[in-house]
Amino acid sequence: MAEDNKENPFKVFESLGKEILSGLLDNVEKEYLNLSGTEKEKFYGAKPADKLRVLEACVRKKRDEAGRILVETLFSKEKESTSAEVPPEMWAGPDESAEFTDTLELCPPEEFLRLCKEKAGEIYPIKERKNRTRLALIICNIEFNNLPPRSRAEVDIEGMKRLLEGLDYSVEVKKQLTATEMRSVLQEFAARPEHRSSDSTFLVFMSHGFLEGICGTTHSEEQPDMLSLDTIFQIFNNNNCQSLKDKPKIIIVQACRGANSGEPLVRGSPSVSEDSPSESSDNLEADAVHIAHVEKDFIAFWASAPYNLSWRDEREGSPFITRLISYFHKYSSRCHLVEVFRKVQRSFEKPPVKIQVPTIKRHTLIRCFYLFPGN
């Protein structure tokens, strides 16, 4: 069989069926090949079974070009057939329940240009890659004087840093800060001149927390050390941070906002899978935060609802950050930011073990923010 195919390279195409192949070859001739009058007479006068051999003889002198055209046409026909069988909306992207990925999907340049043109007044403008200076800040507290350590938080730091760098942000990471130090770091970051030639920024916080704010490293019940979320919004609002005026300011918080577990207390709730992978209750720890402010061009996305815990796996890091990174990888090339956040929320709808609901609240983005990775 291998020898026959080698001697006759068109054998595999003949197996497709003479009638289908004849129509395919007609399309190749009409749309792509410039045959002479005599060649056309021979081609269209041939029987369907003989058209392939006539076409081969006509284009033998330009074999490479003919082969390329034929292959491209075959794949084009395959796509047309597939799209006829499956509704177009099914091609919006991979299944949201698909396995997590650590590869950032890039937005094709033509799609970037199309969306920028079609939605010019509906999306935040993106500065040219060669001229922009995007900055992002990650603040993470791991060890505390009076609170348990946040084991494996380094996994979340590295994952978020890689993601943001892939989105063309220069990432600054700060660790082990008191509330006063966090405030100073935020003020210094807001004053960075690079923001003037940027089109957006990300602020990522990982710590223990409560409804009132994010814990500093010296927090205790007797002597609170907590960064109010009011402070974050005040530092970066349009009055205090002119260089980020009218630009998206994205706040992501991995921390608790209370002590409730968030587990269901109603009948008919989704059953818990017994064989879920890493997010078992034995490995999950609680972090503790609340954001509720209405400054323009802000959006805050945090790991849990008010008064509830958020969880972190002692071995794998937090489910919230892990899923957030994966969904950015899969969907930021075609979805705007709020769509990505909502996909993350839906991924927690049927939690494997511990229940938390990531929360978007009172965001003030007045346009859609597309990240257009790769552009």
Short mmCIF file of C-alpha atoms in Angstrom, two decimals:
data_model
loop_
_atom_site.label_atom_id
_atom_site.label_comp_id
_atom_site.label_asym_id
_atom_site.label_seq_id
_atom_site.Cartn_x
_atom_site.Cartn_y
_atom_site.Cartn_z
CA MET A 1 0.00 0.00 0.00
CA ALA A 2 2.82 2.42 0.89
CA GLU A 3 4.52 1.74 -2.47
CA ASP A 4 1.30 2.41 -4.41
CA ASN A 5 0.76 5.74 -2.64
CA LYS A 6 4.36 6.72 -3.28
CA GLU A 7 4.12 5.96 -7.01
CA ASN A 8 0.74 7.68 -7.34
CA PRO A 9 0.62 10.76 -5.02
CA PHE A 10 -3.01 11.44 -5.99
CA LYS A 11 -4.25 8.05 -4.82
CA VAL A 12 -5.38 9.44 -1.48
CA PHE A 13 -7.39 12.19 -3.21
CA GLU A 14 -9.06 9.71 -5.56
CA SER A 15 -10.41 7.88 -2.54
CA LEU A 16 -12.46 10.94 -1.65
CA GLY A 17 -14.86 10.10 -4.45
CA LYS A 18 -14.80 11.11 -8.09
CA GLU A 19 -17.82 13.38 -7.90
CA ILE A 20 -16.60 15.38 -4.88
CA LEU A 21 -13.08 15.63 -6.26
CA SER A 22 -14.34 16.76 -9.65
CA GLY A 23 -16.23 19.67 -8.06
CA LEU A 24 -13.20 20.53 -5.98
CA LEU A 25 -10.93 20.59 -9.02
CA ASP A 26 -13.41 22.77 -10.91
CA ASN A 27 -13.18 25.25 -8.04
CA VAL A 28 -9.36 25.19 -8.11
CA GLU A 29 -9.35 25.84 -11.85
CA LYS A 30 -11.91 28.66 -11.75
CA GLU A 31 -10.59 30.56 -8.73
CA TYR A 32 -6.84 30.02 -8.75
CA LEU A 33 -5.29 28.66 -11.99
CA ASN A 34 -4.81 30.53 -15.24
CA LEU A 35 -5.12 27.76 -17.84
CA SER A 36 -4.86 28.46 -21.53
CA GLY A 37 -7.80 27.98 -23.88
CA THR A 38 -6.57 24.60 -25.09
CA GLU A 39 -5.91 23.45 -21.52
CA LYS A 40 -9.40 24.51 -20.44
CA GLU A 41 -10.95 22.55 -23.31
CA LYS A 42 -9.06 19.42 -22.27
CA PHE A 43 -9.96 19.93 -18.61
CA TYR A 44 -13.70 20.53 -19.02
CA GLY A 45 -13.99 17.89 -21.77
CA ALA A 46 -12.54 15.19 -19.55
CA LYS A 47 -14.62 12.71 -17.61
CA PRO A 48 -14.78 13.29 -13.83
CA ALA A 49 -12.50 10.31 -13.29
CA ASP A 50 -9.88 11.78 -15.63
CA LYS A 51 -9.94 15.46 -14.54
CA LEU A 52 -7.22 15.03 -11.94
CA ARG A 53 -4.76 13.59 -14.46
CA VAL A 54 -5.57 16.33 -16.99
CA LEU A 55 -5.08 18.99 -14.30
CA GLU A 56 -1.77 17.40 -13.25
CA ALA A 57 -0.48 17.55 -16.81
CA CYS A 58 -1.59 21.19 -17.21
CA VAL A 59 0.17 22.47 -14.11
CA ARG A 60 3.17 20.17 -13.93
CA LYS A 61 5.49 23.10 -14.70
CA LYS A 62 4.25 24.97 -11.62
CA ARG A 63 3.98 21.99 -9.33
CA ASP A 64 4.72 23.74 -6.02
CA GLU A 65 2.11 26.45 -6.53
CA ALA A 66 -0.51 23.94 -7.63
CA GLY A 67 0.14 21.75 -4.58
CA ARG A 68 -0.18 24.70 -2.23
CA ILE A 69 -3.45 25.82 -3.80
CA LEU A 70 -4.93 22.34 -3.69
CA VAL A 71 -4.06 21.86 0.00
CA GLU A 72 -5.41 25.30 0.94
CA THR A 73 -8.64 24.58 -0.92
CA LEU A 74 -9.06 21.21 0.77
CA PHE A 75 -8.72 22.79 4.22
CA SER A 76 -11.07 25.59 3.23
CA LYS A 77 -13.71 23.05 2.21
CA GLU A 78 -13.22 21.17 5.45
CA LYS A 79 -13.87 24.35 7.46
CA GLU A 80 -16.99 25.14 5.45
CA SER A 81 -18.32 21.65 6.06
CA THR A 82 -17.63 21.86 9.79
CA SER A 83 -19.26 25.24 10.24
CA ALA A 84 -22.34 23.99 8.41
CA GLU A 85 -22.79 21.22 10.96
CA VAL A 86 -22.06 23.22 14.13
CA PRO A 87 -23.80 26.52 15.03
CA PRO A 88 -21.42 29.50 14.73
CA GLU A 89 -21.76 30.41 18.40
CA MET A 90 -20.11 27.13 19.32
CA TRP A 91 -16.83 28.45 17.91
CA ALA A 92 -16.53 31.31 20.39
CA GLY A 93 -13.69 29.51 22.17
CA PRO A 94 -12.83 26.47 24.27
CA ASP A 95 -15.27 25.02 26.74
CA GLU A 96 -15.19 26.95 30.02
CA SER A 97 -14.98 23.63 31.85
CA ALA A 98 -11.88 22.67 29.85
CA GLU A 99 -8.61 21.84 31.55
CA PHE A 100 -6.65 24.82 32.83
CA THR A 101 -3.91 26.09 30.55
CA ASP A 102 -0.69 27.96 31.20
CA THR A 103 -0.30 29.28 27.65
CA LEU A 104 -1.51 32.77 26.79
CA GLU A 105 -3.56 32.76 23.60
CA LEU A 106 -2.63 35.74 21.42
CA CYS A 107 -5.07 37.93 19.56
CA PRO A 108 -4.50 37.84 15.76
CA PRO A 109 -3.48 41.28 14.41
CA GLU A 110 -6.38 41.32 11.96
CA GLU A 111 -8.86 40.71 14.80
CA PHE A 112 -7.25 43.47 16.84
CA LEU A 113 -7.57 45.92 13.95
CA ARG A 114 -11.14 44.84 13.22
CA LEU A 115 -12.33 45.38 16.79
CA CYS A 116 -10.49 48.69 17.10
CA LYS A 117 -12.24 49.90 13.96
CA GLU A 118 -15.71 48.49 14.56
CA LYS A 119 -15.87 49.40 18.27
CA ALA A 120 -13.81 52.57 18.28
CA GLY A 121 -16.23 54.42 20.55
CA GLU A 122 -17.04 51.43 22.76
CA ILE A 123 -13.60 50.23 23.88
CA TYR A 124 -10.73 51.78 25.76
CA PRO A 125 -8.01 52.87 23.31
CA ILE A 126 -4.85 50.77 23.27
CA LYS A 127 -1.51 52.50 22.86
CA GLU A 128 0.99 51.18 20.33
CA ARG A 129 3.13 48.42 21.79
CA LYS A 130 6.44 50.02 20.82
CA ASN A 131 5.64 53.29 22.63
CA ARG A 132 3.61 52.28 25.68
CA THR A 133 4.98 51.65 29.18
CA ARG A 134 2.42 49.53 31.01
CA LEU A 135 3.04 48.99 34.73
CA ALA A 136 1.53 46.52 37.20
CA LEU A 137 1.99 46.13 40.96
CA ILE A 138 1.71 42.98 43.05
CA ILE A 139 1.66 43.28 46.85
CA CYS A 140 1.80 39.99 48.73
CA ASN A 141 2.10 39.32 52.45
CA ILE A 142 3.08 35.78 53.36
CA GLU A 143 4.48 35.83 56.92
CA PHE A 144 2.74 37.66 59.77
CA ASN A 145 3.64 38.47 63.36
CA ASN A 146 0.29 37.41 64.79
CA LEU A 147 -1.48 35.52 61.99
CA PRO A 148 -0.75 32.16 60.38
CA PRO A 149 1.55 32.17 57.32
CA ARG A 150 0.00 32.03 53.86
CA SER A 151 1.78 28.93 52.64
CA ARG A 152 2.39 28.51 48.89
CA ALA A 153 1.47 32.14 48.19
CA GLU A 154 4.64 32.27 46.09
CA VAL A 155 2.80 30.15 43.51
CA ASP A 156 0.20 32.90 43.10
CA ILE A 157 2.88 35.59 42.82
CA GLU A 158 4.77 33.78 40.09
CA GLY A 159 1.61 32.92 38.18
CA MET A 160 0.26 36.49 38.21
CA LYS A 161 3.66 37.93 37.35
CA ARG A 162 4.02 35.69 34.29
CA LEU A 163 0.47 36.50 33.18
CA LEU A 164 0.91 40.27 33.46
CA GLU A 165 4.29 40.19 31.75
CA GLY A 166 2.69 38.21 28.94
CA LEU A 167 0.15 41.03 28.65
CA ASP A 168 3.05 43.50 28.23
CA TYR A 169 3.11 44.94 31.75
CA SER A 170 6.33 45.61 33.63
CA VAL A 171 5.58 44.05 36.99
CA GLU A 172 6.78 45.31 40.36
CA VAL A 173 6.47 42.86 43.26
CA LYS A 174 6.47 43.97 46.90
CA LYS A 175 6.32 41.56 49.86
CA GLN A 176 5.98 41.70 53.62
CA LEU A 177 4.49 45.17 54.11
CA THR A 178 2.63 46.81 56.94
CA ALA A 179 -0.44 48.88 56.10
CA THR A 180 1.63 52.06 56.28
CA GLU A 181 4.23 50.59 53.95
CA MET A 182 1.55 49.43 51.52
CA ARG A 183 0.17 52.95 51.38
CA SER A 184 3.63 54.39 50.67
CA VAL A 185 4.29 51.82 47.94
CA LEU A 186 0.95 52.64 46.29
CA GLN A 187 1.64 56.38 46.37
CA GLU A 188 5.08 55.87 44.82
CA PHE A 189 3.62 53.59 42.18
CA ALA A 190 0.84 56.08 41.33
CA ALA A 191 3.48 58.77 40.82
CA ARG A 192 5.50 56.74 38.29
CA PRO A 193 5.99 58.78 35.09
CA GLU A 194 5.53 55.67 32.94
CA HIS A 195 1.78 55.85 33.51
CA ARG A 196 1.60 58.85 31.18
CA SER A 197 2.53 56.65 28.21
CA SER A 198 0.53 53.67 29.46
CA ASP A 199 -3.08 52.77 28.69
CA SER A 200 -3.98 50.92 31.92
CA THR A 201 -2.67 49.39 35.12
CA PHE A 202 -3.17 46.34 37.34
CA LEU A 203 -3.01 46.33 41.16
CA VAL A 204 -2.93 42.86 42.73
CA PHE A 205 -3.19 42.29 46.50
CA MET A 206 -2.64 38.97 48.28
CA SER A 207 -2.87 38.81 52.04
CA HIS A 208 -5.10 38.00 54.98
CA GLY A 209 -8.03 40.36 55.26
CA PHE A 210 -11.39 41.23 56.72
CA LEU A 211 -14.40 43.21 55.61
CA GLU A 212 -12.61 46.43 56.59
CA GLY A 213 -9.51 45.92 54.47
CA ILE A 214 -6.26 44.10 53.73
CA CYS A 215 -4.03 42.98 56.58
CA GLY A 216 -0.51 44.27 57.03
CA THR A 217 2.16 42.01 58.49
CA THR A 218 1.73 43.24 62.08
CA HIS A 219 -2.07 42.95 62.26
CA SER A 220 -3.64 41.70 65.46
CA GLU A 221 -7.04 42.08 67.07
CA GLU A 222 -5.56 44.35 69.72
CA GLN A 223 -3.55 46.49 67.28
CA PRO A 224 -5.10 46.45 63.81
CA ASP A 225 -2.74 46.89 60.87
CA MET A 226 -5.04 47.16 57.90
CA LEU A 227 -5.05 48.98 54.57
CA SER A 228 -8.48 50.44 53.92
CA LEU A 229 -9.69 49.84 50.40
CA ASP A 230 -10.87 53.44 50.39
CA THR A 231 -7.19 54.33 50.43
CA ILE A 232 -6.48 52.40 47.22
CA PHE A 233 -9.23 54.18 45.32
CA GLN A 234 -8.27 57.57 46.72
CA ILE A 235 -4.63 57.20 45.67
CA PHE A 236 -5.53 56.24 42.11
CA ASN A 237 -8.59 58.39 41.49
CA ASN A 238 -8.65 61.00 38.76
CA ASN A 239 -7.75 63.80 41.14
CA ASN A 240 -4.71 62.17 42.70
CA CYS A 241 -3.37 60.18 39.74
CA GLN A 242 -3.77 62.36 36.65
CA SER A 243 -1.48 60.17 34.55
CA LEU A 244 -4.04 57.33 34.74
CA LYS A 245 -7.07 59.54 34.18
CA ASP A 246 -9.59 57.93 31.79
CA LYS A 247 -7.56 54.70 31.77
CA PRO A 248 -8.64 51.33 33.20
CA LYS A 249 -7.39 50.64 36.72
CA ILE A 250 -7.84 46.95 37.55
CA ILE A 251 -7.78 45.85 41.19
CA ILE A 252 -7.57 42.13 42.03
CA VAL A 253 -7.72 40.94 45.64
CA GLN A 254 -6.96 37.46 46.95
CA ALA A 255 -8.04 37.77 50.59
CA CYS A 256 -10.99 37.01 52.83
CA ARG A 257 -13.80 39.45 53.56
CA GLY A 258 -15.08 37.80 56.72
CA ALA A 259 -15.21 34.47 58.53
CA ASN A 260 -18.16 32.71 56.87
CA SER A 261 -17.24 29.62 54.89
CA GLY A 262 -19.73 30.37 52.13
CA GLU A 263 -20.87 26.76 51.99
CA PRO A 264 -24.53 26.24 50.98
CA LEU A 265 -27.27 25.99 53.57
CA VAL A 266 -30.11 25.36 51.12
CA ARG A 267 -31.50 22.16 49.72
CA GLY A 268 -30.76 21.19 46.16
CA SER A 269 -27.29 22.66 46.15
CA PRO A 270 -24.70 21.10 43.83
CA SER A 271 -23.15 17.95 45.20
CA VAL A 272 -19.44 17.94 45.90
CA SER A 273 -17.26 15.74 43.74
CA GLU A 274 -15.35 13.16 45.76
CA ASP A 275 -12.48 12.94 43.31
CA SER A 276 -11.73 16.61 42.69
CA PRO A 277 -7.98 17.08 42.25
CA SER A 278 -6.06 19.57 44.36
CA GLU A 279 -8.79 21.60 46.04
CA SER A 280 -9.54 19.19 48.89
CA SER A 281 -10.74 20.60 52.20
CA ASP A 282 -7.67 19.24 53.98
CA ASN A 283 -5.37 21.48 51.92
CA LEU A 284 -7.39 24.69 51.84
CA GLU A 285 -6.71 27.61 54.14
CA ALA A 286 -8.68 30.81 54.54
CA ASP A 287 -7.43 34.28 53.69
CA ALA A 288 -9.55 37.51 54.69
CA VAL A 289 -11.56 41.95 52.19
CA HIS A 290 -14.14 44.44 50.93
CA ILE A 291 -14.01 46.99 48.15
CA ALA A 292 -16.93 49.23 47.31
CA HIS A 293 -16.06 52.48 45.56
CA VAL A 294 -17.22 54.30 42.49
CA GLU A 295 -14.26 56.21 41.04
CA LYS A 296 -14.33 56.39 37.25
CA ASP A 297 -12.54 53.73 35.18
CA PHE A 298 -12.07 51.34 38.08
CA ILE A 299 -13.03 47.73 38.41
CA ALA A 300 -12.36 45.55 41.45
CA PHE A 301 -12.47 41.77 41.41
CA TRP A 302 -11.90 39.88 44.61
CA ALA A 303 -11.91 36.29 45.65
CA SER A 304 -15.05 36.16 47.79
CA ALA A 305 -18.33 37.85 48.66
CA PRO A 306 -18.66 40.16 51.71
CA TYR A 307 -18.34 38.44 55.10
CA ASN A 308 -16.99 35.26 53.50
CA LEU A 309 -13.67 33.47 53.41
CA SER A 310 -11.58 32.89 50.32
CA TRP A 311 -9.51 29.76 50.06
CA ARG A 312 -5.92 28.87 49.29
CA ASP A 313 -4.48 25.42 48.69
CA GLU A 314 -1.43 24.68 50.83
CA ARG A 315 0.24 22.99 47.87
CA GLU A 316 -1.14 24.66 44.74
CA GLY A 317 -1.90 28.25 45.76
CA SER A 318 -5.37 29.82 45.67
CA PRO A 319 -8.15 28.44 43.42
CA PHE A 320 -9.20 32.03 42.64
CA ILE A 321 -5.79 33.13 41.31
CA THR A 322 -5.24 29.81 39.53
CA ARG A 323 -8.55 30.06 37.66
CA LEU A 324 -8.15 33.75 37.00
CA ILE A 325 -4.80 33.17 35.30
CA SER A 326 -6.10 30.24 33.27
CA TYR A 327 -9.17 32.14 32.05
CA PHE A 328 -7.04 35.12 31.07
CA HIS A 329 -4.86 32.72 29.09
CA LYS A 330 -7.85 31.24 27.26
CA TYR A 331 -10.19 34.19 26.77
CA SER A 332 -8.42 37.56 26.93
CA SER A 333 -7.59 37.28 23.23
CA ARG A 334 -11.29 37.47 22.31
CA CYS A 335 -13.20 38.69 25.38
CA HIS A 336 -13.15 42.01 27.17
CA LEU A 337 -12.13 42.12 30.81
CA VAL A 338 -15.58 41.91 32.42
CA GLU A 339 -16.43 38.88 30.28
CA VAL A 340 -13.29 37.14 31.50
CA PHE A 341 -14.17 37.95 35.11
CA ARG A 342 -17.67 36.56 34.67
CA LYS A 343 -16.30 33.35 33.22
CA VAL A 344 -14.15 33.01 36.35
CA GLN A 345 -17.25 33.56 38.49
CA ARG A 346 -19.17 30.87 36.61
CA SER A 347 -16.32 28.43 37.13
CA PHE A 348 -17.09 28.58 40.87
CA GLU A 349 -20.80 27.91 40.34
CA LYS A 350 -20.29 24.20 41.06
CA PRO A 351 -17.37 24.24 43.46
CA PRO A 352 -15.40 21.05 43.99
CA VAL A 353 -15.06 21.34 47.78
CA LYS A 354 -14.99 24.73 49.49
CA ILE A 355 -17.35 27.38 48.21
CA GLN A 356 -16.52 30.98 47.42
CA VAL A 357 -18.00 33.44 44.97
CA PRO A 358 -15.57 35.88 43.32
CA THR A 359 -17.21 39.28 43.27
CA ILE A 360 -17.36 42.23 40.88
CA LYS A 361 -18.98 45.20 42.54
CA ARG A 362 -19.80 48.72 41.35
CA HIS A 363 -17.21 48.83 38.63
CA THR A 364 -16.98 52.12 36.76
CA LEU A 365 -15.45 51.12 33.46
CA ILE A 366 -17.42 53.16 30.94
CA ARG A 367 -16.07 51.21 27.96
CA CYS A 368 -15.05 47.63 27.27
CA PHE A 369 -11.43 46.92 28.11
CA TYR A 370 -9.78 44.49 25.70
CA LEU A 371 -6.22 43.45 26.49
CA PHE A 372 -5.44 42.21 22.93
CA PRO A 373 -2.48 40.02 24.00
CA GLY A 374 0.30 40.13 21.42
CA ASN A 375 -0.70 43.58 20.14
#
